[in-house]
Short mmCIF file of C-alpha atoms (C1' of nucleotides) in Angstrom, two decimals:
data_model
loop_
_atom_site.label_atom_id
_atom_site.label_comp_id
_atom_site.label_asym_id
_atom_site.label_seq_id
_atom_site.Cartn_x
_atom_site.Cartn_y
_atom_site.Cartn_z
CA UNK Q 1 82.32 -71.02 -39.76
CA UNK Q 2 82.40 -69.67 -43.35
CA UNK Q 3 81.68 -65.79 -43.97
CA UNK Q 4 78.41 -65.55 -44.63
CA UNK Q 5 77.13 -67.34 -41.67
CA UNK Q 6 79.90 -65.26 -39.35
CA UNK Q 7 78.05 -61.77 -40.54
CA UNK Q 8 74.56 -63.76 -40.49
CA UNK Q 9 75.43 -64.68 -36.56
CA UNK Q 10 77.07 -61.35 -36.09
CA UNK Q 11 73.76 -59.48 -37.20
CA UNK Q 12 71.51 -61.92 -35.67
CA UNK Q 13 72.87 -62.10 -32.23
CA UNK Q 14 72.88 -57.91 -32.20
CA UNK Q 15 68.94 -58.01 -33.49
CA UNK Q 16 68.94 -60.59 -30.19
CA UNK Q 17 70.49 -58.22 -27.69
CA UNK Q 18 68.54 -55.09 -29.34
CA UNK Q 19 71.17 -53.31 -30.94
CA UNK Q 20 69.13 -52.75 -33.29
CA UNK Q 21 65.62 -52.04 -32.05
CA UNK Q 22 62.65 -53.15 -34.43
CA UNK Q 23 62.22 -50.34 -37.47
CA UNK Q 24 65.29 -49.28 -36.92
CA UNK Q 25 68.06 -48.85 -39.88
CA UNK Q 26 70.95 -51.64 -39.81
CA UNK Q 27 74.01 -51.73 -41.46
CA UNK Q 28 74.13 -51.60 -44.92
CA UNK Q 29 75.51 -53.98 -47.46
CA UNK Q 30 78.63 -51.93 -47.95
CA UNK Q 31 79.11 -51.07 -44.55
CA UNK Q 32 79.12 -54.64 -43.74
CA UNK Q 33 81.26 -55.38 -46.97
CA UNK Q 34 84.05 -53.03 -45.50
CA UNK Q 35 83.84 -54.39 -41.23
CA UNK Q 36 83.75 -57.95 -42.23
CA UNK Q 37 86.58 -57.49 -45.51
CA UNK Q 38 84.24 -59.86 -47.31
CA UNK Q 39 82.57 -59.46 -50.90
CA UNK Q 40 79.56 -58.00 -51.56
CA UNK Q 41 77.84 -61.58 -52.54
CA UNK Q 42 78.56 -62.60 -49.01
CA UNK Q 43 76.79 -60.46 -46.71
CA UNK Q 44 74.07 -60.48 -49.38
CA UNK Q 45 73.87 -63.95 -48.85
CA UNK Q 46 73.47 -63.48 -45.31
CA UNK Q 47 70.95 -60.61 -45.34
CA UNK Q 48 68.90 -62.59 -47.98
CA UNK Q 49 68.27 -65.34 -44.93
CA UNK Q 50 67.58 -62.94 -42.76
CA UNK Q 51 65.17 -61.49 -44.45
CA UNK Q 52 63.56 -64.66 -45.44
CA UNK Q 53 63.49 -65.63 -41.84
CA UNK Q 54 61.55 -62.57 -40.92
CA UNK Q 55 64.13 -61.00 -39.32
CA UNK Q 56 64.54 -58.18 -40.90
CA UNK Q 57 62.97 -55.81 -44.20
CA UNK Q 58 64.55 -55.05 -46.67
CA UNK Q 59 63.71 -51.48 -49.39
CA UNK Q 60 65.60 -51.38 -52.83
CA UNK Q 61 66.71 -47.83 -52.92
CA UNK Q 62 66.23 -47.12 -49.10
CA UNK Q 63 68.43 -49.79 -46.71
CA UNK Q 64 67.50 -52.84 -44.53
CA UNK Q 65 65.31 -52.55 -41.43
CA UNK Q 66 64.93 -54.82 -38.39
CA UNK Q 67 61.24 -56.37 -38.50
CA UNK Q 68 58.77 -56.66 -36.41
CA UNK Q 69 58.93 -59.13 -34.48
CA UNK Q 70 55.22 -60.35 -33.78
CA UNK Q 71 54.99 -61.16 -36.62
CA UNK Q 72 56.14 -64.46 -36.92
CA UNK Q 73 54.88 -67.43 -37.94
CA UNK Q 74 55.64 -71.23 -36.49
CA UNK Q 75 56.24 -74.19 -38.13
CA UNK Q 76 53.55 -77.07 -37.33
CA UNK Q 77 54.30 -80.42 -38.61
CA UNK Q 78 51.38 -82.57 -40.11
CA UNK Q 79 52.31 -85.80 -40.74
CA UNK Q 80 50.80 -89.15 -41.76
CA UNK Q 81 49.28 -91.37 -38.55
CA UNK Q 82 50.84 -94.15 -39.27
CA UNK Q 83 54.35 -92.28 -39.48
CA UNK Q 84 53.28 -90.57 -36.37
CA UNK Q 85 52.59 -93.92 -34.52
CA UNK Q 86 55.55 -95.64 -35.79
CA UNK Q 87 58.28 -93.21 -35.36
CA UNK Q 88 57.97 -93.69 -31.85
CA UNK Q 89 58.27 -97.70 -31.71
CA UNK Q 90 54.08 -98.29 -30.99
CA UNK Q 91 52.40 -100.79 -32.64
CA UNK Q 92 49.72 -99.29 -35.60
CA UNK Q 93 46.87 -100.28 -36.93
CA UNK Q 94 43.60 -98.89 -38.99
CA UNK Q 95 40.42 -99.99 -39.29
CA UNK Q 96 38.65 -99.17 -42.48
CA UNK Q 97 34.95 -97.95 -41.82
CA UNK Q 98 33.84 -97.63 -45.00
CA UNK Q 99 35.04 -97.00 -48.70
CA UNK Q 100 32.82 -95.99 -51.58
CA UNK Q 101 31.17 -94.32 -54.16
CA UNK Q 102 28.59 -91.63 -53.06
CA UNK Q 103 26.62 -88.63 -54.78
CA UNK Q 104 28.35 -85.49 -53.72
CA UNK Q 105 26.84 -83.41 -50.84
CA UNK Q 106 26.78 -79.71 -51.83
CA UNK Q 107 29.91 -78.58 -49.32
CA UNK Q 108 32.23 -80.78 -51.09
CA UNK Q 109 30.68 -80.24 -54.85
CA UNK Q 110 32.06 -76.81 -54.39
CA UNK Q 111 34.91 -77.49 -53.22
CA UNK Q 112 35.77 -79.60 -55.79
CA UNK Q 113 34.23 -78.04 -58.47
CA UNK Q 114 31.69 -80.02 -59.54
CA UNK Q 115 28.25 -80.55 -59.79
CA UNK Q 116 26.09 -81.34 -56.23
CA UNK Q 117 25.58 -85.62 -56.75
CA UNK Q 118 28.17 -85.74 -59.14
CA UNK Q 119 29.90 -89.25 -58.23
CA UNK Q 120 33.06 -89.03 -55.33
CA UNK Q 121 34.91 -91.29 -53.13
CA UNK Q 122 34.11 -91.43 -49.36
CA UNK Q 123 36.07 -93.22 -47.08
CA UNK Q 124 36.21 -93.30 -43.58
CA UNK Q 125 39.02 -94.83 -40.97
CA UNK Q 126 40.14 -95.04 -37.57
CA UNK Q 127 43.63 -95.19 -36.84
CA UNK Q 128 44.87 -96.78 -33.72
CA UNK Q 129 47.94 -96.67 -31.42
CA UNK Q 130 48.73 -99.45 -29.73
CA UNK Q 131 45.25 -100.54 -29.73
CA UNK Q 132 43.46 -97.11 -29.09
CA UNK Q 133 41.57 -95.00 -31.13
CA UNK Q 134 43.92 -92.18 -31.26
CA UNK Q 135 42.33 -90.60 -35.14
CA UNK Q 136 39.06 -90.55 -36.93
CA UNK Q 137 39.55 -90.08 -40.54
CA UNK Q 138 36.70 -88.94 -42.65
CA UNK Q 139 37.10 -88.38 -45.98
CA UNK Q 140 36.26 -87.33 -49.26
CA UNK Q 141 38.47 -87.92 -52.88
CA UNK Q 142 37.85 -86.43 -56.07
CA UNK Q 143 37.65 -89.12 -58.49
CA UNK Q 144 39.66 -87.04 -61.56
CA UNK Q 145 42.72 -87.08 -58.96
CA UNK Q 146 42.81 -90.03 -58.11
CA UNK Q 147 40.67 -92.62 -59.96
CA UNK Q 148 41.97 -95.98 -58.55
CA UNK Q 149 41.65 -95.04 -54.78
CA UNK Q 150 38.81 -97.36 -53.97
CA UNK Q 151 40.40 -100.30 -54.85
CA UNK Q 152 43.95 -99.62 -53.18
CA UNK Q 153 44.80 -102.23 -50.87
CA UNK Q 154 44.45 -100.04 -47.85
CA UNK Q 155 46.13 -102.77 -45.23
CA UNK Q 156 49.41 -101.70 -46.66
CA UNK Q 157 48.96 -97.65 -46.69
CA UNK Q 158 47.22 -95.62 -45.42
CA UNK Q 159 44.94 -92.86 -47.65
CA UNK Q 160 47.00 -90.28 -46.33
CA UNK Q 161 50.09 -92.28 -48.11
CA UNK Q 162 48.00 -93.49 -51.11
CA UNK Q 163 46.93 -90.00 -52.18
CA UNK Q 164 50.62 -88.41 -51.70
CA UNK Q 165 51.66 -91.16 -54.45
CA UNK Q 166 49.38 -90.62 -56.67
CA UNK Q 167 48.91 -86.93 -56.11
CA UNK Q 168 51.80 -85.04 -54.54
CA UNK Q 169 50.29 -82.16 -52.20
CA UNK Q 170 51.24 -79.04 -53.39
CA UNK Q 171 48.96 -76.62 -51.61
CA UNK Q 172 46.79 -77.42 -48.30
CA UNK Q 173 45.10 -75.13 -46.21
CA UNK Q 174 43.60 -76.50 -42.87
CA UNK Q 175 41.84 -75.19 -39.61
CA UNK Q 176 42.12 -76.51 -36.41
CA UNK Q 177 39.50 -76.40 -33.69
CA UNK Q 178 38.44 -77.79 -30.61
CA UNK Q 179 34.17 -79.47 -30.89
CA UNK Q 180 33.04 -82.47 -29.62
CA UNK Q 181 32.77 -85.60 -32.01
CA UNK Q 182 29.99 -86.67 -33.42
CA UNK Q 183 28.02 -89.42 -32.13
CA UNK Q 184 29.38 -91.68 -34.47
CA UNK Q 185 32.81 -90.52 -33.99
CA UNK Q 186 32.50 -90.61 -29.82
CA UNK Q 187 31.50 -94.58 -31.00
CA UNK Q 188 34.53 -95.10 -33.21
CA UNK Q 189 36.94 -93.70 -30.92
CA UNK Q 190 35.65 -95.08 -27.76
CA UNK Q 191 34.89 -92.32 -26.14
CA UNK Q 192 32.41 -90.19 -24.08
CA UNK Q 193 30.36 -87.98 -26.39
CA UNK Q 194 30.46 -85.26 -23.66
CA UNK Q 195 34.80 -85.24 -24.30
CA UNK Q 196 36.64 -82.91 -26.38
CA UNK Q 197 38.26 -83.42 -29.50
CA UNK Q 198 40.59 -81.64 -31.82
CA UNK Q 199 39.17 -81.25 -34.97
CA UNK Q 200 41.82 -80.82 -38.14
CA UNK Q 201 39.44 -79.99 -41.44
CA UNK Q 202 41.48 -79.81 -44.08
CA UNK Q 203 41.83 -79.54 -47.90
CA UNK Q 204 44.84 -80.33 -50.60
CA UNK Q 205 45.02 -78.82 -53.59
CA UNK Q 206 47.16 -80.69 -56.92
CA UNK Q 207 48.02 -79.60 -60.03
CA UNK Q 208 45.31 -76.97 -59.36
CA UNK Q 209 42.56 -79.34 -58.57
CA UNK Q 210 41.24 -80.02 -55.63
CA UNK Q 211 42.52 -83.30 -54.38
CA UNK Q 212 40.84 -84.03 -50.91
CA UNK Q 213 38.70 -82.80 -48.40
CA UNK Q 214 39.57 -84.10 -44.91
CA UNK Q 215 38.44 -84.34 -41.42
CA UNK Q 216 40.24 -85.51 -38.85
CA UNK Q 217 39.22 -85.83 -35.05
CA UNK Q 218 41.15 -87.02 -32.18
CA UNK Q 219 40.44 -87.41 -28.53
CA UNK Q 220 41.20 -84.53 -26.32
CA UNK Q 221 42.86 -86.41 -23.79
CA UNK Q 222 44.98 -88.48 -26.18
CA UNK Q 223 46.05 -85.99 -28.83
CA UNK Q 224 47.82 -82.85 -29.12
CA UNK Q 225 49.74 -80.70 -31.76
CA UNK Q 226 53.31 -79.48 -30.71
CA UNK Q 227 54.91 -76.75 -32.48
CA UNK Q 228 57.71 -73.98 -32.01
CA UNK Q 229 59.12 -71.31 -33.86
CA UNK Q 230 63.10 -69.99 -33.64
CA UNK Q 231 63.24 -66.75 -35.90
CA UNK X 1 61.78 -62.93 -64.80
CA UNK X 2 65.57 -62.68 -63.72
CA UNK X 3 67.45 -65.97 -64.28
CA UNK X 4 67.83 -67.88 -60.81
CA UNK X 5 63.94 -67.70 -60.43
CA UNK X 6 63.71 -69.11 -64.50
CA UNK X 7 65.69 -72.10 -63.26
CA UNK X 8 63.85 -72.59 -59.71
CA UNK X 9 60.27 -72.34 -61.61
CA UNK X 10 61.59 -74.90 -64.58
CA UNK X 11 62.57 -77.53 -61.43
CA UNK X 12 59.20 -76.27 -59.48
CA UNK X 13 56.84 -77.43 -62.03
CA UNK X 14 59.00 -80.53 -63.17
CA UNK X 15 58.24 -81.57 -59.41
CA UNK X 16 54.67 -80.87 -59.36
CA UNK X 17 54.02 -82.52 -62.91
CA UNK X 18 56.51 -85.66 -61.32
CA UNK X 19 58.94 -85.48 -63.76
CA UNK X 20 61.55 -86.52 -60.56
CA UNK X 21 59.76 -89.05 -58.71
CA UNK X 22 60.35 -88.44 -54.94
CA UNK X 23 63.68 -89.71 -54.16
CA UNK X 24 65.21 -89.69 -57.58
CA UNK X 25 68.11 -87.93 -58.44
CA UNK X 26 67.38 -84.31 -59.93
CA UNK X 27 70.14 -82.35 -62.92
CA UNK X 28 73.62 -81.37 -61.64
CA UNK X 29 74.58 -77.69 -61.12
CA UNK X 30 76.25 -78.33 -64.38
CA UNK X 31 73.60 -79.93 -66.03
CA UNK X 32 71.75 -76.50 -65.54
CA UNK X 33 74.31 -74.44 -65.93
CA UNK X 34 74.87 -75.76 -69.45
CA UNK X 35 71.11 -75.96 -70.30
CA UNK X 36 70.46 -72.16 -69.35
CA UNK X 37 73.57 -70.64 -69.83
CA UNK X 38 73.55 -69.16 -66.49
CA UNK X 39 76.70 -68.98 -64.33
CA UNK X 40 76.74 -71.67 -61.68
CA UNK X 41 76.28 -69.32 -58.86
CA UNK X 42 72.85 -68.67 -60.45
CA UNK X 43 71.71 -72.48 -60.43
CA UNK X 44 72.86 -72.98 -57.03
CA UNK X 45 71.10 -70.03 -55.41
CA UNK X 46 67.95 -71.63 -57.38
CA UNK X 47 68.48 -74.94 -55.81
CA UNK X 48 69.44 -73.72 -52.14
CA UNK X 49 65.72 -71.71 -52.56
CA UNK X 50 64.59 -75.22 -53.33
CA UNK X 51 65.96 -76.74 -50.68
CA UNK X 52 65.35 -74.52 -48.35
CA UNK X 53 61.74 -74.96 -48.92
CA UNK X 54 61.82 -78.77 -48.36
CA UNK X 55 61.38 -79.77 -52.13
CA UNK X 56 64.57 -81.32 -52.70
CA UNK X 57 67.46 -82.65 -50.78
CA UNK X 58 71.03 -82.15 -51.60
CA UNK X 59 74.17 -84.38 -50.46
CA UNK X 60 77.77 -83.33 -51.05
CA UNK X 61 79.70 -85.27 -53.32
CA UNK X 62 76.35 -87.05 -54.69
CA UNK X 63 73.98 -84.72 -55.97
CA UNK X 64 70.74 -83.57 -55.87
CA UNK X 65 67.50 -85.10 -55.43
CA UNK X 66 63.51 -85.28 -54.97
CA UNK X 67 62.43 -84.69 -51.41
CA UNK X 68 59.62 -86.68 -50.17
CA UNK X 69 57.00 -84.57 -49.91
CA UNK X 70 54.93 -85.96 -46.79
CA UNK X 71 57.89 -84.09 -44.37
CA UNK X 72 55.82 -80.59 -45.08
CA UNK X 73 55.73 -78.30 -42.34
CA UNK X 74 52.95 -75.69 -42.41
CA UNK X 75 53.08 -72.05 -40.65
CA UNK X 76 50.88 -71.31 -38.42
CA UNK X 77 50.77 -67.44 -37.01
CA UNK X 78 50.51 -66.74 -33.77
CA UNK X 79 49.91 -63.24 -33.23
CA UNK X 80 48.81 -60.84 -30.65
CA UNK X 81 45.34 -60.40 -29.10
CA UNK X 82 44.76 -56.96 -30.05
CA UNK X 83 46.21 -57.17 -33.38
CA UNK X 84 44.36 -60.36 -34.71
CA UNK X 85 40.49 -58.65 -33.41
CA UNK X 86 41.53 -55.14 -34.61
CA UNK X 87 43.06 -56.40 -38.45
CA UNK X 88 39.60 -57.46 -38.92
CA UNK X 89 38.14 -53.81 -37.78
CA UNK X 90 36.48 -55.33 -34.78
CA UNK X 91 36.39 -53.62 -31.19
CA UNK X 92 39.13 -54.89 -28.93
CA UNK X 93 38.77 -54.82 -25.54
CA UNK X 94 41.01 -56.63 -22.41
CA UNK X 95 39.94 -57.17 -18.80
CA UNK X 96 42.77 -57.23 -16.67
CA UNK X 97 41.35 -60.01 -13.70
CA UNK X 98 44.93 -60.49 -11.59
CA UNK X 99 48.40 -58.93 -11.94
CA UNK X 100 50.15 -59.38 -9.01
CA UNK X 101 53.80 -61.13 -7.95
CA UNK X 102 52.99 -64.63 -6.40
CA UNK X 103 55.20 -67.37 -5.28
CA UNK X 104 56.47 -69.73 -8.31
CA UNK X 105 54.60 -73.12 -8.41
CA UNK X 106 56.72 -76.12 -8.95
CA UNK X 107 56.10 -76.72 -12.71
CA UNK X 108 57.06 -72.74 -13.09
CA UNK X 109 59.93 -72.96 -10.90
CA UNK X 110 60.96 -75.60 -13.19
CA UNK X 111 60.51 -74.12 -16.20
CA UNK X 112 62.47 -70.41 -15.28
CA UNK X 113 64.80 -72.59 -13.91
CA UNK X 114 64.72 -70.86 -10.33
CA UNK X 115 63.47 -72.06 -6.81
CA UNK X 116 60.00 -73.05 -5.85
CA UNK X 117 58.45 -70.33 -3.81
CA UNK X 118 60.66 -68.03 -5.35
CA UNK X 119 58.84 -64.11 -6.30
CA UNK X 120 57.37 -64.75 -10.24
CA UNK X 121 54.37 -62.32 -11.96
CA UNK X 122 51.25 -63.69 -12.65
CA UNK X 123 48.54 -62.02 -14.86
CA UNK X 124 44.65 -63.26 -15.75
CA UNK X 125 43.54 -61.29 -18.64
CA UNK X 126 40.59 -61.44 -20.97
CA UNK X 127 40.24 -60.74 -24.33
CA UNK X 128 37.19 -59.39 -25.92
CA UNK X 129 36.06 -59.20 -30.09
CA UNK X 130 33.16 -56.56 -29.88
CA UNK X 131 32.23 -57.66 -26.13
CA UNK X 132 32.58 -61.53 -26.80
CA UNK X 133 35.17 -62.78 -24.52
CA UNK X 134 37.88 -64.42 -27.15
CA UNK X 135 40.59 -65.48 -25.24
CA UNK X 136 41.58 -66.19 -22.14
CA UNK X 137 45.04 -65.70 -20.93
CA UNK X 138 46.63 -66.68 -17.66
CA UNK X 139 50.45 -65.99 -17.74
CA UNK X 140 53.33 -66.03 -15.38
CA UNK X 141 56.47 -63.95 -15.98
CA UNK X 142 59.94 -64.60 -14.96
CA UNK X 143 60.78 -61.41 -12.76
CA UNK X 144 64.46 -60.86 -14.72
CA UNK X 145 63.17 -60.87 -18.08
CA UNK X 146 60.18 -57.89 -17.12
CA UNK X 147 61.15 -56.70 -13.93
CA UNK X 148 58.65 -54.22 -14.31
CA UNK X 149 55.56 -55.78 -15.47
CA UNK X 150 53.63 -55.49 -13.06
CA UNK X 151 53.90 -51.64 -13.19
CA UNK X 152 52.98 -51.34 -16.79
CA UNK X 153 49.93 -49.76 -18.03
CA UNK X 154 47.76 -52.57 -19.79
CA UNK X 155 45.19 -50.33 -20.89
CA UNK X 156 47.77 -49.52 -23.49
CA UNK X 157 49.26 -52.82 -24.33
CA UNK X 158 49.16 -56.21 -24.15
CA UNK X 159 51.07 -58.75 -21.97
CA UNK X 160 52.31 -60.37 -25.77
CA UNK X 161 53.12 -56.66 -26.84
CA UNK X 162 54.87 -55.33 -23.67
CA UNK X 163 56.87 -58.82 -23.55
CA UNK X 164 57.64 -58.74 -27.09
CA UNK X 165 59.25 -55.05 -26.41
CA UNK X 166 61.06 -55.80 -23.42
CA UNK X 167 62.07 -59.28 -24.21
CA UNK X 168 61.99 -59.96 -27.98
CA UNK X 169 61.57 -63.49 -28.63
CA UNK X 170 63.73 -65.47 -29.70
CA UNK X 171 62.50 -69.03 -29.68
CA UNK X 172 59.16 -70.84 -28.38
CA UNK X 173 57.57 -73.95 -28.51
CA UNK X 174 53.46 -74.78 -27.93
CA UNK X 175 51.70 -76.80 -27.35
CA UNK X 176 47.47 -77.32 -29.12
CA UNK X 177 45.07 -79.18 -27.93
CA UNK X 178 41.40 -79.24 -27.03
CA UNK X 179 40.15 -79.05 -23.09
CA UNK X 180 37.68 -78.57 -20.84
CA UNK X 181 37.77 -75.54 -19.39
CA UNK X 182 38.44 -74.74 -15.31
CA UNK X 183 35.16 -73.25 -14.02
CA UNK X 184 37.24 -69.98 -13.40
CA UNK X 185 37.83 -70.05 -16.91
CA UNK X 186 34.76 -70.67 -18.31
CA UNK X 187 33.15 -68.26 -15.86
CA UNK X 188 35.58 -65.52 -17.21
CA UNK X 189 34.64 -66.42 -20.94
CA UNK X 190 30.67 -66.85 -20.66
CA UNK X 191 30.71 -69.86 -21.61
CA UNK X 192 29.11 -73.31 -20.61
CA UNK X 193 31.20 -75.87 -18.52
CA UNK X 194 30.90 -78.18 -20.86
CA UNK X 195 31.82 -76.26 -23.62
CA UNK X 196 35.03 -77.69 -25.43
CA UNK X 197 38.14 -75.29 -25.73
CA UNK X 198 41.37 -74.64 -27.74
CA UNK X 199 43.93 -74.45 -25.65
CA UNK X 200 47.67 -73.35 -26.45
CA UNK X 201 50.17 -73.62 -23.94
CA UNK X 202 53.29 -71.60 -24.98
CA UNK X 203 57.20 -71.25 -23.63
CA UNK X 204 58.72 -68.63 -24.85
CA UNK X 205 62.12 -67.90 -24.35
CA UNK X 206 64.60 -65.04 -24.86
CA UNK X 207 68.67 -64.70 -24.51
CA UNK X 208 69.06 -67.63 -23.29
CA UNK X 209 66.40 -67.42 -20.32
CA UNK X 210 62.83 -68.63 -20.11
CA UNK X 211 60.74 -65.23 -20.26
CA UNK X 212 57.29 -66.45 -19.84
CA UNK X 213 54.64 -69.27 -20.02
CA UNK X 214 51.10 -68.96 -20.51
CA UNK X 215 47.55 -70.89 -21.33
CA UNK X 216 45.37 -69.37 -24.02
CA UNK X 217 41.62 -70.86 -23.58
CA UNK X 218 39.38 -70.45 -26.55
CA UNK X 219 35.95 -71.02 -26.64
CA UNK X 220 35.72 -73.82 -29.46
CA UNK X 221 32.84 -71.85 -30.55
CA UNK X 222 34.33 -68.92 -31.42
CA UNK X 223 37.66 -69.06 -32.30
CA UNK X 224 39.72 -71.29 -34.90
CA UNK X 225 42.68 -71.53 -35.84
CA UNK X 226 43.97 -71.51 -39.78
CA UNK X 227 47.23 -72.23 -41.84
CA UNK X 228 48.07 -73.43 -45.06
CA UNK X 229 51.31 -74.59 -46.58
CA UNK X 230 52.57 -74.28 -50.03
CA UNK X 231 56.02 -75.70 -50.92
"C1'" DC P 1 89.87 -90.15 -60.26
"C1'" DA P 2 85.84 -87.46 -62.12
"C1'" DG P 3 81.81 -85.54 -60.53
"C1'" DT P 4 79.18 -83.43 -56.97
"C1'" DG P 5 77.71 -79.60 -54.01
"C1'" DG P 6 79.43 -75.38 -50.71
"C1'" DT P 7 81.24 -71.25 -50.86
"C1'" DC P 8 83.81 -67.11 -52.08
"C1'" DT P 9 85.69 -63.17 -54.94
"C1'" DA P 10 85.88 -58.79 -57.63
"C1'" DG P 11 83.70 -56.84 -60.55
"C1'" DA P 12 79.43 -55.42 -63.12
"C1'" DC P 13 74.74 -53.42 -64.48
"C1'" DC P 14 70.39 -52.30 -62.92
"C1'" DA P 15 66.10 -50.20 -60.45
"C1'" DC P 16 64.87 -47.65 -56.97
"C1'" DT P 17 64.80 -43.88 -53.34
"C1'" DG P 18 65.25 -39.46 -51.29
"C1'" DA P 19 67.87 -35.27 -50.84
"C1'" DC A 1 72.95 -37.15 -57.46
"C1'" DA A 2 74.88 -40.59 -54.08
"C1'" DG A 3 73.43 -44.45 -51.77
"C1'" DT A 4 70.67 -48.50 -51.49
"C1'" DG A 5 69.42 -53.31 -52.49
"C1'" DG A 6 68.75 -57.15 -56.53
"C1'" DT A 7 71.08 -59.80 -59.35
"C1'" DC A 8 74.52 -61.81 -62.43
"C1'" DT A 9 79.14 -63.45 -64.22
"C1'" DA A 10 83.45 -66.23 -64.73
"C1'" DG A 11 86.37 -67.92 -62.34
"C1'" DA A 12 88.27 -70.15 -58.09
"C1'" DC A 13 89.30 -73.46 -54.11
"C1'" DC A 14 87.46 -76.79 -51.25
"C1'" DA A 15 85.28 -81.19 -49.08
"C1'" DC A 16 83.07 -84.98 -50.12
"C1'" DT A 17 81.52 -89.33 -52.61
"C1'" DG A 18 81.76 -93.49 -55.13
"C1'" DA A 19 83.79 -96.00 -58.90
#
DNA sequence: CAGTGGTCTAGACCACTGA
DNA sequence: CAGTGGTCTAGACCACTGA
């Protein structure tokens, strides 16, 4: 194992075992420079990723501090459907509902800017696994970002895929929540309109415009999110 | 601006304006050594940053280049109770329904990796934003990691903050998804039957042993979740 | 073989903090 | 003032890749 990671493990397994309680003053670069008879770059190195990892604070002027630890944060994966489906061997398919010009309701105007029945794309898709509904896809494209999208040949990606191409996401912010579908929805996913659904709305933001406004609604009883966290 | 973030910024916005398509190969340490006239540990801590937040991928021997950008992870926070209604200056309030030591089901036994039957903790707690129930939160706690949970005074803490003091957590994986409610639950949270729910189920575990497991109901009326990544 | 990334060293200068 | 972290340099040795 080289250095750095050896004084990384050796400080993160005593954080682990609570030789250092949270707040409390660790070791500091020079003390760790003289027990481990390594340079100074080295255990910076390894107090850098801890500190990026939220394990512990560091103070210029005043010494490193183990964190906090509620405050952590978890890594949650969004990917596209169709990578979703296929990554575990099932058979995928979407149905395109609809794809077209509209005026712009207010909601999304502001969101991207522009004036209330200024012209944006609308699209709307159901993506299937193995035959059932598992996602339905509603949603809205600002034209500036990507003016081609309603003429993409949409049997060969999906708009998830399309709009990374042409747009690369470089800021998203989403919510997740649990409502029931809307009647349309219950009809497109073939199912009751009494069930619940998870509801993803979300909204991608490139170059500093706004790219997309998304939302994205599966079945309760065929869908869920998985996610951990390791500090 | 000191030097290494110069060089990370220059590749940042070459990425976001595409000048590396995803998958192409990206400048040499060299390359950027000898265009900033910065020493090479400078341009590598740059890149590591880089890679370290997903945006480009480095192999030994060959070089570095463009991620693909659809592999984004976003965080997602998961904090405590208490501290999520009281951050906002709300009133927080828990109701403490059950505490008591029970015999382990089998999909508990399973998961603390100890005999069915065997003594475990289980707690029923509800959480309250300025007398709305929030939250509810039915937990069971491996005896080892908290032996003495069930003696603790919750009118000062939470399950997540006692736990998180005794038994600092050190990895945990969830699950999200929306639910019907039990009619226990929705009872608890004043809600209809029919309401739909978010409901996280989370195993957390610390030094090695599984410390607890426990279902967080949300009315879907009340309570959503948010994130946002940036790369 | 030349070129790449992975890592380390021994020193340096600096800003900042708190006694 | 001594001690802390933040950062940089100029060199080094290494493992790995692909021509």
């Amino acid at each position: 194992m080289a250095p750095y990671q050896r004084v990384k493990q050796y400080l993160k397994s005593g954080l682990e075992h609570g030789r250092w309680k949270p707040g409390s003053l660790m070791p500091s670069e020079s003390d760790l420079v003289a027990q481990f008879g390594v340079s100074r770059m080295t255990v910076s190195r390894a107090l850098r990723e801890l500190q990026n990892e939220g394990l512990v604070e560091r103070v210029q002027g005043v010494g490193t501090f183990a964190a906090q630890l509620h405050k952590l944060s978890a890594t949650l994966s969004i990917r596209d459907m169709r990578e979703h489906v296929e990554s575990r061997g099932l058979r995928y398919r979407m149905d395109m509902q609809l794809l077209r010009e509209e005026a712009a309701p207010p909601l999304v105007a502001q969101r991207f800017g522009i004036q209330p029945g200024a012209p944006v794309f609308h699209s709307l898709a159901v993506h299937f696994e193995d035959g059932v509904p598992l996602q339905c896809e509603d949603r809205w494209v600002h034209p500036a970002a990507a003016p081609h999208y309603l003429s993409n040949d949409f049997s060969a990606s999906t708009p998830t895929q399309y709009l990374l191409e042409v747009a690369p996401t470089w800021e998203a912010s989403y919510t997740i929540e649990a409502a029931m579908p809307s009647r349309q929805e219950a009809r497109l996913l073939k199912i009751d309109a009494s069930e619940p659904c998870l509801v993803i709305t979300r909204s991608t933001v490139s170059r500093g415009i706004a790219v997309t406004l998304v939302r994205l609604v599966h079945p309760g009883s065929r869908y869920l999110l998985e996610g951990r966290f390791s500090p």
